[in-house]
Amino acid sequence: MPVITNIEDLRVLAKRRVPRMFYDYADSGSWTESTYRANESDFQRIKLRQRVAVNMENRSTAAAMVGVDVKMPVAIAPTGLTGMQHADGEILAAQAAEAFGIPFTLSTMSICSIEDVAAHTTRPFWFQLYVMRDRDFIERLIDRAKAANCGALVLTLDLQILGQRHKDLKNGLSAPPKLTLPNLINMATKPRWCLGMLGTSRRQFGNIVGHVKGVENMGSLSEWTAKQFDPQLNWGDVEWIKKRWGGKLILKGIQDVEDARLAADSGADALIVSNHGGRQLDGAESSIHALPRIVEAVGSAIEVHMDGGVRSGQDVLKAWALGAKGCYIGRSMLYGLGAMGREGVAKALEIIHKELDLTMAFCGHTQLRNVDRSILLPGTFPT
């Protein structure tokens, strides 16, 4: 086992251990992947002010996200097919998040179902919802999330249609996956992954298969999902879902100031500045670049979170300084999961927390709640 010191170490290990089609699904963007790369690289342009001769004792990274106390302002992002990075992946990631003290968000397109995760955790997790044409299914999905005592509903607004991801097309990623000779040969080189998948019965979209009339296996699922993402999604649907859900609502996929104001007017509890990890509109600006403008536009009308490119605790601190009250990690979590299962997710969280804690101290602060953009070097961050 190599010495793991940062998220990049976990990524390298995950690439070795996860079949190519599933690793590439997680580690790719749409078209030229320019937005995917910018999400990460734009963080690097922001520079920090180092302070000295400051008492660095009694540090705390504690915060709150939509009223939930968290050890650090980080939540695990909803990621589809998590259970294909590692057997029972959603359950393992949820358990690691619970043990660490941050929220876990389950995707509609998860392998483990809402009920699977609820049965293997003790604290409320969050559930992410895609809006489908089949409104009866959506109502039942919301009701299932209620029955599982989910603490918040994360409504994704930026996937009315699918962005084209070249790697997925070339790898034959579909439901079910195309077992081409190259894919079979590649899977044969991942014995840990294969043994894990043989040891679980969870190998299909657990929130959908068996819950939709006519969708009883991965083959029929493919035809159903191809027709279900609703291109007519609008703010009236947001209002309907808010009423149906009745609990804390977070809107994911906001990149524009006008949309941020509409989100604030919707009565949602929080919005997530996000470009879907660079997997939808290639050429859109990075999330960290859009963040300050959106924070300024909505003020205190709605809690602002961000998602995209977070690979370190320094990224979390920079986002917090620019007004984000929480960050979401998708790929950083998936790298850990693919590399080492639950232990890898825990390791990813430990790495990010340690980097956040130490960087905050080097910048002259002991309490995260007191950090603002004064820790950033003027002229290096977007305004």
mmCIF file of N, CA and C in Angstrom, residues 284-368:
data_model
loop_
_atom_site.group_PDB
_atom_site.id
_atom_site.type_symbol
_atom_site.label_atom_id
_atom_site.label_comp_id
_atom_site.label_asym_id
_atom_site.label_seq_id
_atom_site.Cartn_x
_atom_site.Cartn_y
_atom_site.Cartn_z
ATOM 1 N N ALA A 284 -18.573 26.674 -20.029
ATOM 2 C CA ALA A 284 -19.117 27.459 -18.920
ATOM 3 C C ALA A 284 -17.979 27.826 -17.969
ATOM 4 N N GLU A 285 -18.172 28.897 -17.198
ATOM 5 C CA GLU A 285 -17.113 29.291 -16.271
ATOM 6 C C GLU A 285 -17.050 28.328 -15.092
ATOM 7 N N SER A 286 -15.915 28.332 -14.437
ATOM 8 C CA SER A 286 -15.740 27.462 -13.279
ATOM 9 C C SER A 286 -16.658 27.904 -12.145
ATOM 10 N N SER A 287 -16.946 26.977 -11.260
ATOM 11 C CA SER A 287 -17.829 27.291 -10.133
ATOM 12 C C SER A 287 -17.204 28.324 -9.200
ATOM 13 N N ILE A 288 -15.905 28.192 -8.927
ATOM 14 C CA ILE A 288 -15.274 29.130 -8.000
ATOM 15 C C ILE A 288 -15.227 30.533 -8.608
ATOM 16 N N HIS A 289 -15.171 30.637 -9.922
ATOM 17 C CA HIS A 289 -15.166 31.951 -10.573
ATOM 18 C C HIS A 289 -16.550 32.591 -10.517
ATOM 19 N N ALA A 290 -17.599 31.772 -10.618
ATOM 20 C CA ALA A 290 -18.969 32.299 -10.576
ATOM 21 C C ALA A 290 -19.423 32.614 -9.156
ATOM 22 N N LEU A 291 -18.816 31.975 -8.170
ATOM 23 C CA LEU A 291 -19.281 32.052 -6.788
ATOM 24 C C LEU A 291 -19.406 33.472 -6.223
ATOM 25 N N PRO A 292 -18.360 34.323 -6.257
ATOM 26 C CA PRO A 292 -18.480 35.639 -5.593
ATOM 27 C C PRO A 292 -19.607 36.493 -6.154
ATOM 28 N N ARG A 293 -19.801 36.448 -7.456
ATOM 29 C CA ARG A 293 -20.848 37.251 -8.084
ATOM 30 C C ARG A 293 -22.228 36.805 -7.620
ATOM 31 N N ILE A 294 -22.406 35.500 -7.456
ATOM 32 C CA ILE A 294 -23.700 34.986 -7.004
ATOM 33 C C ILE A 294 -23.921 35.308 -5.528
ATOM 34 N N VAL A 295 -22.885 35.192 -4.725
ATOM 35 C CA VAL A 295 -22.994 35.546 -3.306
ATOM 36 C C VAL A 295 -23.397 37.011 -3.166
ATOM 37 N N GLU A 296 -22.788 37.872 -3.951
ATOM 38 C CA GLU A 296 -23.105 39.304 -3.888
ATOM 39 C C GLU A 296 -24.550 39.560 -4.321
ATOM 40 N N ALA A 297 -25.026 38.809 -5.304
ATOM 41 C CA ALA A 297 -26.367 39.045 -5.850
ATOM 42 C C ALA A 297 -27.478 38.653 -4.892
ATOM 43 N N VAL A 298 -27.292 37.554 -4.154
ATOM 44 C CA VAL A 298 -28.389 37.064 -3.305
ATOM 45 C C VAL A 298 -28.217 37.434 -1.851
ATOM 46 N N GLY A 299 -27.026 37.901 -1.467
ATOM 47 C CA GLY A 299 -26.836 38.346 -0.096
ATOM 48 C C GLY A 299 -27.200 37.282 0.913
ATOM 49 N N SER A 300 -28.052 37.647 1.857
ATOM 50 C CA SER A 300 -28.468 36.702 2.888
ATOM 51 C C SER A 300 -29.829 36.080 2.582
ATOM 52 N N ALA A 301 -30.320 36.266 1.361
ATOM 53 C CA ALA A 301 -31.649 35.764 1.004
ATOM 54 C C ALA A 301 -31.698 34.251 0.935
ATOM 55 N N ILE A 302 -30.552 33.632 0.670
ATOM 56 C CA ILE A 302 -30.489 32.176 0.559
ATOM 57 C C ILE A 302 -29.052 31.746 0.855
ATOM 58 N N GLU A 303 -28.885 30.593 1.469
ATOM 59 C CA GLU A 303 -27.551 30.084 1.771
ATOM 60 C C GLU A 303 -26.895 29.609 0.480
ATOM 61 N N VAL A 304 -25.645 30.011 0.269
ATOM 62 C CA VAL A 304 -24.938 29.661 -0.964
ATOM 63 C C VAL A 304 -23.869 28.606 -0.683
ATOM 64 N N HIS A 305 -23.929 27.508 -1.442
ATOM 65 C CA HIS A 305 -22.916 26.460 -1.402
ATOM 66 C C HIS A 305 -22.244 26.409 -2.772
ATOM 67 N N MET A 306 -21.183 25.608 -2.903
ATOM 68 C CA MET A 306 -20.554 25.454 -4.220
ATOM 69 C C MET A 306 -20.049 24.030 -4.407
ATOM 70 N N ASP A 307 -19.911 23.668 -5.683
ATOM 71 C CA ASP A 307 -19.494 22.319 -6.059
ATOM 72 C C ASP A 307 -18.658 22.426 -7.332
ATOM 73 N N GLY A 308 -17.584 21.655 -7.405
ATOM 74 C CA GLY A 308 -16.793 21.636 -8.630
ATOM 75 C C GLY A 308 -15.331 21.946 -8.395
ATOM 76 N N GLY A 309 -14.469 20.961 -8.583
ATOM 77 C CA GLY A 309 -13.030 21.173 -8.519
ATOM 78 C C GLY A 309 -12.418 21.142 -7.147
ATOM 79 N N VAL A 310 -13.188 20.815 -6.105
ATOM 80 C CA VAL A 310 -12.644 20.815 -4.739
ATOM 81 C C VAL A 310 -11.794 19.563 -4.542
ATOM 82 N N ARG A 311 -10.488 19.770 -4.440
ATOM 83 C CA ARG A 311 -9.548 18.651 -4.298
ATOM 84 C C ARG A 311 -8.692 18.764 -3.041
ATOM 85 N N SER A 312 -8.943 19.791 -2.239
ATOM 86 C CA SER A 312 -8.107 19.979 -1.052
ATOM 87 C C SER A 312 -8.840 20.829 -0.025
ATOM 88 N N GLY A 313 -8.292 20.831 1.180
ATOM 89 C CA GLY A 313 -8.820 21.699 2.217
ATOM 90 C C GLY A 313 -8.575 23.163 1.907
ATOM 91 N N GLN A 314 -7.505 23.459 1.169
ATOM 92 C CA GLN A 314 -7.269 24.840 0.755
ATOM 93 C C GLN A 314 -8.388 25.329 -0.155
ATOM 94 N N ASP A 315 -8.883 24.454 -1.039
ATOM 95 C CA ASP A 315 -10.004 24.830 -1.903
ATOM 96 C C ASP A 315 -11.237 25.157 -1.061
ATOM 97 N N VAL A 316 -11.479 24.354 -0.038
ATOM 98 C CA VAL A 316 -12.619 24.606 0.850
ATOM 99 C C VAL A 316 -12.477 25.971 1.521
ATOM 100 N N LEU A 317 -11.280 26.279 1.995
ATOM 101 C CA LEU A 317 -11.049 27.554 2.681
ATOM 102 C C LEU A 317 -11.233 28.738 1.729
ATOM 103 N N LYS A 318 -10.742 28.599 0.507
ATOM 104 C CA LYS A 318 -10.897 29.672 -0.480
ATOM 105 C C LYS A 318 -12.364 29.897 -0.811
ATOM 106 N N ALA A 319 -13.117 28.811 -0.982
ATOM 107 C CA ALA A 319 -14.549 28.942 -1.274
ATOM 108 C C ALA A 319 -15.284 29.591 -0.104
ATOM 109 N N TRP A 320 -14.945 29.192 1.111
ATOM 110 C CA TRP A 320 -15.560 29.787 2.300
ATOM 111 C C TRP A 320 -15.257 31.288 2.355
ATOM 112 N N ALA A 321 -14.000 31.649 2.088
ATOM 113 C CA ALA A 321 -13.606 33.059 2.129
ATOM 114 C C ALA A 321 -14.378 33.888 1.107
ATOM 115 N N LEU A 322 -14.771 33.258 0.012
ATOM 116 C CA LEU A 322 -15.519 33.966 -1.040
ATOM 117 C C LEU A 322 -17.026 33.873 -0.857
ATOM 118 N N GLY A 323 -17.462 33.328 0.287
ATOM 119 C CA GLY A 323 -18.873 33.388 0.630
ATOM 120 C C GLY A 323 -19.643 32.091 0.626
ATOM 121 N N ALA A 324 -19.027 30.990 0.227
ATOM 122 C CA ALA A 324 -19.729 29.707 0.234
ATOM 123 C C ALA A 324 -19.835 29.188 1.661
ATOM 124 N N LYS A 325 -21.030 28.805 2.075
ATOM 125 C CA LYS A 325 -21.232 28.258 3.408
ATOM 126 C C LYS A 325 -21.110 26.732 3.426
ATOM 127 N N GLY A 326 -20.719 26.177 2.283
ATOM 128 C CA GLY A 326 -20.489 24.747 2.214
ATOM 129 C C GLY A 326 -19.944 24.374 0.854
ATOM 130 N N CYS A 327 -19.139 23.331 0.802
ATOM 131 C CA CYS A 327 -18.611 22.783 -0.450
ATOM 132 C C CYS A 327 -19.033 21.326 -0.568
ATOM 133 N N TYR A 328 -19.113 20.844 -1.804
ATOM 134 C CA TYR A 328 -19.452 19.442 -2.048
ATOM 135 C C TYR A 328 -18.286 18.771 -2.752
ATOM 136 N N ILE A 329 -17.984 17.555 -2.343
ATOM 137 C CA ILE A 329 -16.930 16.797 -3.009
ATOM 138 C C ILE A 329 -17.547 15.572 -3.677
ATOM 139 N N GLY A 330 -17.324 15.453 -4.975
ATOM 140 C CA GLY A 330 -17.782 14.292 -5.729
ATOM 141 C C GLY A 330 -16.605 13.424 -6.110
ATOM 142 N N ARG A 331 -15.757 13.938 -7.000
ATOM 143 C CA ARG A 331 -14.618 13.143 -7.466
ATOM 144 C C ARG A 331 -13.642 12.818 -6.344
ATOM 145 N N SER A 332 -13.391 13.754 -5.444
ATOM 146 C CA SER A 332 -12.463 13.473 -4.336
ATOM 147 C C SER A 332 -12.939 12.277 -3.527
ATOM 148 N N MET A 333 -14.258 12.184 -3.328
ATOM 149 C CA MET A 333 -14.823 11.037 -2.623
ATOM 150 C C MET A 333 -14.714 9.775 -3.474
ATOM 151 N N LEU A 334 -15.025 9.879 -4.771
ATOM 152 C CA LEU A 334 -14.994 8.703 -5.645
ATOM 153 C C LEU A 334 -13.588 8.133 -5.786
ATOM 154 N N TYR A 335 -12.586 9.010 -5.818
ATOM 155 C CA TYR A 335 -11.209 8.507 -5.872
ATOM 156 C C TYR A 335 -10.909 7.665 -4.633
ATOM 157 N N GLY A 336 -11.303 8.172 -3.470
ATOM 158 C CA GLY A 336 -11.067 7.414 -2.243
ATOM 159 C C GLY A 336 -11.819 6.097 -2.238
ATOM 160 N N LEU A 337 -13.074 6.137 -2.678
ATOM 161 C CA LEU A 337 -13.891 4.926 -2.702
ATOM 162 C C LEU A 337 -13.309 3.897 -3.659
ATOM 163 N N GLY A 338 -12.961 4.320 -4.856
ATOM 164 C CA GLY A 338 -12.400 3.397 -5.820
ATOM 165 C C GLY A 338 -11.063 2.832 -5.383
ATOM 166 N N ALA A 339 -10.312 3.635 -4.654
ATOM 167 C CA ALA A 339 -8.987 3.201 -4.204
ATOM 168 C C ALA A 339 -9.059 2.205 -3.061
ATOM 169 N N MET A 340 -9.907 2.498 -2.047
ATOM 170 C CA MET A 340 -9.854 1.708 -0.815
ATOM 171 C C MET A 340 -11.202 1.546 -0.139
ATOM 172 N N GLY A 341 -12.310 1.701 -0.853
ATOM 173 C CA GLY A 341 -13.613 1.509 -0.230
ATOM 174 C C GLY A 341 -13.913 2.535 0.842
ATOM 175 N N ARG A 342 -14.597 2.094 1.896
ATOM 176 C CA ARG A 342 -14.960 3.021 2.970
ATOM 177 C C ARG A 342 -13.720 3.668 3.575
ATOM 178 N N GLU A 343 -12.656 2.900 3.753
ATOM 179 C CA GLU A 343 -11.418 3.440 4.317
ATOM 180 C C GLU A 343 -10.873 4.564 3.439
ATOM 181 N N GLY A 344 -11.027 4.422 2.118
ATOM 182 C CA GLY A 344 -10.544 5.457 1.212
ATOM 183 C C GLY A 344 -11.352 6.731 1.298
ATOM 184 N N VAL A 345 -12.667 6.616 1.470
ATOM 185 C CA VAL A 345 -13.503 7.810 1.645
ATOM 186 C C VAL A 345 -13.120 8.519 2.932
ATOM 187 N N ALA A 346 -12.942 7.738 4.001
ATOM 188 C CA ALA A 346 -12.528 8.327 5.271
ATOM 189 C C ALA A 346 -11.184 9.033 5.129
ATOM 190 N N LYS A 347 -10.287 8.419 4.363
ATOM 191 C CA LYS A 347 -8.966 9.019 4.150
ATOM 192 C C LYS A 347 -9.095 10.335 3.397
ATOM 193 N N ALA A 348 -9.946 10.375 2.380
ATOM 194 C CA ALA A 348 -10.157 11.617 1.631
ATOM 195 C C ALA A 348 -10.657 12.732 2.546
ATOM 196 N N LEU A 349 -11.598 12.402 3.418
ATOM 197 C CA LEU A 349 -12.137 13.403 4.338
ATOM 198 C C LEU A 349 -11.075 13.863 5.332
ATOM 199 N N GLU A 350 -10.275 12.946 5.818
ATOM 200 C CA GLU A 350 -9.197 13.301 6.751
ATOM 201 C C GLU A 350 -8.184 14.235 6.088
ATOM 202 N N ILE A 351 -7.831 13.925 4.848
ATOM 203 C CA ILE A 351 -6.866 14.762 4.115
ATOM 204 C C ILE A 351 -7.398 16.183 3.956
ATOM 205 N N ILE A 352 -8.634 16.294 3.487
ATOM 206 C CA ILE A 352 -9.227 17.619 3.257
ATOM 207 C C ILE A 352 -9.341 18.391 4.570
ATOM 208 N N HIS A 353 -9.741 17.694 5.641
ATOM 209 C CA HIS A 353 -9.887 18.376 6.930
ATOM 210 C C HIS A 353 -8.548 18.869 7.452
ATOM 211 N N LYS A 354 -7.512 18.043 7.349
ATOM 212 C CA LYS A 354 -6.201 18.452 7.846
ATOM 213 C C LYS A 354 -5.675 19.640 7.054
ATOM 214 N N GLU A 355 -5.846 19.611 5.732
ATOM 215 C CA GLU A 355 -5.395 20.737 4.903
ATOM 216 C C GLU A 355 -6.162 22.009 5.248
ATOM 217 N N LEU A 356 -7.452 21.894 5.479
ATOM 218 C CA LEU A 356 -8.267 23.047 5.865
ATOM 219 C C LEU A 356 -7.795 23.618 7.192
ATOM 220 N N ASP A 357 -7.607 22.755 8.163
ATOM 221 C CA ASP A 357 -7.206 23.171 9.506
ATOM 222 C C ASP A 357 -5.850 23.877 9.492
ATOM 223 N N LEU A 358 -4.848 23.272 8.849
ATOM 224 C CA LEU A 358 -3.505 23.849 8.843
ATOM 225 C C LEU A 358 -3.444 25.148 8.047
ATOM 226 N N THR A 359 -4.119 25.182 6.901
ATOM 227 C CA THR A 359 -4.083 26.399 6.085
ATOM 228 C C THR A 359 -4.751 27.559 6.801
ATOM 229 N N MET A 360 -5.867 27.281 7.453
ATOM 230 C CA MET A 360 -6.547 28.321 8.226
ATOM 231 C C MET A 360 -5.596 28.912 9.271
ATOM 232 N N ALA A 361 -4.848 28.034 9.951
ATOM 233 C CA ALA A 361 -3.912 28.501 10.974
ATOM 234 C C ALA A 361 -2.793 29.337 10.360
ATOM 235 N N PHE A 362 -2.233 28.874 9.242
ATOM 236 C CA PHE A 362 -1.162 29.631 8.583
ATOM 237 C C PHE A 362 -1.644 31.005 8.118
ATOM 238 N N CYS A 363 -2.939 31.123 7.894
ATOM 239 C CA CYS A 363 -3.508 32.416 7.476
ATOM 240 C C CYS A 363 -3.925 33.280 8.664
ATOM 241 N N GLY A 364 -3.618 32.806 9.885
ATOM 242 C CA GLY A 364 -3.827 33.639 11.063
ATOM 243 C C GLY A 364 -5.171 33.493 11.728
ATOM 244 N N HIS A 365 -5.884 32.382 11.489
ATOM 245 C CA HIS A 365 -7.202 32.184 12.081
ATOM 246 C C HIS A 365 -7.274 30.842 12.807
ATOM 247 N N THR A 366 -8.038 30.836 13.876
ATOM 248 C CA THR A 366 -8.274 29.581 14.608
ATOM 249 C C THR A 366 -9.731 29.130 14.526
ATOM 250 N N GLN A 367 -10.625 30.024 14.125
ATOM 251 C CA GLN A 367 -12.048 29.690 14.018
ATOM 252 C C GLN A 367 -12.514 29.938 12.582
ATOM 253 N N LEU A 368 -12.933 28.888 11.923
ATOM 254 C CA LEU A 368 -13.363 29.031 10.540
ATOM 255 C C LEU A 368 -14.492 30.043 10.398
#
